[in-house]
Amino acid sequence: MTPILKPVVDGFLRFLPHVKALGIGFHGIGDNWAELALPYAEHLVAYPGDDGTPGIIASGAIFSLMDTVGGMSVVAKSKRMVRQATLDLRIDYLRPAEPGKTVIGRAEVTKLTRAVAFVKGIAHDGDPDDPVALMTASYMFTAGAKA
């Protein structure tokens, strides 16, 4: 991570209380992309295994991961903290995450205008070529913020 983005990323992750509650953490960042990790945890399980095996992470936790990483990709592209609101977010779930595995969310800004950022992304549990979910989103800049 570039030194200029370190305080921006730290501030972004501290600003969102649900990120801490879900255990979402930093995984990587670039010029127009970001990655966050959602470690497997029992309190995130929606469907516990009947035979004592680990259960499946709830889709809502993955949704929050992808919304958060989408917003962080906008910060990465802007190179500064920008106030934004999720304008539209679509998640296509392709399969459940493997029980016990960390889910990685990766998002990339595909277009940035004065008022809106367009983002695409994937969630995977170890193999980006076998995604758990696909994401498309748009984020609107708020309070006079411009990218």
C-alpha positions as CSV (number, residue, x, y, z in Angstrom):
1,M,0.0,0.0,0.0
2,T,1.3,3.4,-0.8
3,P,2.1,5.5,2.3
4,I,-0.3,8.2,1.3
5,L,-3.2,5.7,1.3
6,K,-2.4,4.1,4.7
7,P,-4.1,6.8,6.9
8,V,-7.0,7.0,4.4
9,V,-7.6,3.2,4.5
10,D,-7.3,3.1,8.3
11,G,-9.8,6.0,8.7
12,F,-12.2,4.3,6.3
13,L,-12.2,1.0,8.2
14,R,-12.5,2.7,11.6
15,F,-15.4,5.0,10.4
16,L,-17.8,2.1,9.8
17,P,-18.9,0.3,13.0
18,H,-20.4,-2.7,11.2
19,V,-17.0,-3.4,9.6
20,K,-15.6,-4.0,13.1
21,A,-18.6,-6.1,14.2
22,L,-18.3,-8.3,11.1
23,G,-14.5,-8.6,11.5
24,I,-13.8,-7.2,8.0
25,G,-10.1,-6.3,7.6
26,F,-7.7,-4.9,5.0
27,H,-6.3,-7.2,2.4
28,G,-4.9,-5.1,-0.4
29,I,-5.2,-1.8,-2.4
30,G,-4.1,-0.4,-5.7
31,D,-4.7,2.6,-8.0
32,N,-8.3,1.8,-8.7
33,W,-9.1,-1.3,-6.7
34,A,-9.3,-2.6,-3.1
35,E,-9.6,-5.9,-1.3
36,L,-11.0,-6.6,2.1
37,A,-11.2,-9.9,4.0
38,L,-14.2,-11.4,5.9
39,P,-12.8,-14.1,8.2
40,Y,-15.0,-17.0,8.9
41,A,-16.7,-16.6,12.3
42,E,-19.5,-18.5,14.1
43,H,-21.5,-15.4,14.6
44,L,-21.7,-14.9,10.8
45,V,-23.1,-18.3,10.1
46,A,-26.7,-18.4,8.7
47,Y,-27.0,-22.2,8.3
48,P,-25.1,-24.2,10.9
49,G,-24.1,-27.8,9.9
50,D,-26.4,-30.4,11.4
51,D,-23.5,-32.8,12.0
52,G,-21.3,-30.4,13.9
53,T,-19.5,-29.2,10.7
54,P,-19.0,-25.5,10.2
55,G,-22.0,-23.6,8.7
56,I,-22.3,-21.2,5.8
57,I,-21.6,-17.5,6.1
58,A,-24.8,-15.5,5.8
59,S,-25.3,-13.7,2.5
60,G,-25.9,-10.4,4.4
61,A,-22.3,-10.5,5.7
62,I,-21.0,-11.0,2.2
63,F,-23.3,-8.2,1.0
64,S,-21.8,-5.8,3.6
65,L,-18.3,-6.9,2.6
66,M,-18.9,-6.1,-1.0
67,D,-20.6,-2.7,-0.3
68,T,-17.6,-1.8,1.9
69,V,-14.9,-2.9,-0.5
70,G,-16.8,-1.1,-3.3
71,G,-16.6,2.2,-1.4
72,M,-13.0,1.6,-0.5
73,S,-12.2,1.1,-4.2
74,V,-13.6,4.6,-4.8
75,V,-11.3,5.9,-2.1
76,A,-8.4,4.2,-3.8
77,K,-9.2,5.7,-7.1
78,S,-9.7,9.2,-5.6
79,K,-6.5,8.9,-3.5
80,R,-8.4,10.5,-0.6
81,M,-11.3,10.0,1.7
82,V,-14.5,11.0,-0.2
83,R,-18.0,11.1,1.3
84,Q,-20.2,8.8,-0.6
85,A,-23.4,6.9,-0.5
86,T,-24.3,3.6,-2.2
87,L,-26.6,4.5,-5.1
88,D,-27.1,1.0,-6.5
89,L,-25.7,-2.4,-5.5
90,R,-26.3,-5.7,-7.1
91,I,-24.9,-9.0,-5.8
92,D,-25.3,-12.2,-7.8
93,Y,-24.6,-15.1,-5.5
94,L,-23.1,-18.0,-7.5
95,R,-22.5,-20.5,-4.7
96,P,-22.1,-20.6,-0.9
97,A,-18.7,-19.8,0.5
98,E,-16.9,-22.9,1.8
99,P,-17.5,-23.3,5.5
100,G,-14.5,-22.3,7.6
101,K,-12.8,-20.2,4.9
102,T,-12.2,-16.4,4.7
103,V,-14.1,-14.6,2.0
104,I,-12.1,-12.0,0.0
105,G,-13.9,-9.1,-1.6
106,R,-12.3,-7.3,-4.4
107,A,-13.7,-4.2,-6.2
108,E,-12.5,-2.1,-9.0
109,V,-13.6,1.3,-10.2
110,T,-14.6,1.1,-13.9
111,K,-15.6,4.7,-14.4
112,L,-15.4,7.8,-12.2
113,T,-17.4,10.9,-13.0
114,R,-17.8,14.2,-11.0
115,A,-20.8,12.8,-9.1
116,V,-20.8,9.0,-9.4
117,A,-18.3,6.1,-9.3
118,F,-19.1,2.8,-11.1
119,V,-17.7,-0.3,-9.6
120,K,-17.5,-4.0,-10.3
121,G,-16.2,-6.8,-8.0
122,I,-16.1,-10.4,-6.9
123,A,-16.1,-12.3,-3.7
124,H,-14.2,-15.5,-3.4
125,D,-13.0,-17.9,-0.8
126,G,-9.5,-18.6,-2.1
127,D,-9.8,-18.9,-5.9
128,P,-10.8,-15.7,-7.8
129,D,-11.6,-18.0,-10.8
130,D,-14.3,-19.7,-8.7
131,P,-16.2,-16.7,-7.2
132,V,-18.8,-16.9,-4.5
133,A,-20.5,-13.7,-5.8
134,L,-20.3,-11.0,-8.5
135,M,-21.0,-7.3,-7.7
136,T,-21.9,-4.2,-9.7
137,A,-22.4,-1.0,-7.9
138,S,-22.5,2.8,-8.2
139,Y,-21.6,5.3,-5.4
140,M,-22.8,8.9,-5.3
141,F,-20.6,11.6,-3.9
142,T,-22.3,13.5,-1.1
143,A,-21.9,16.8,0.8
144,G,-20.2,18.5,-2.1
145,A,-17.4,15.9,-2.3
146,K,-15.9,15.4,-5.8
147,A,-13.6,12.7,-6.8
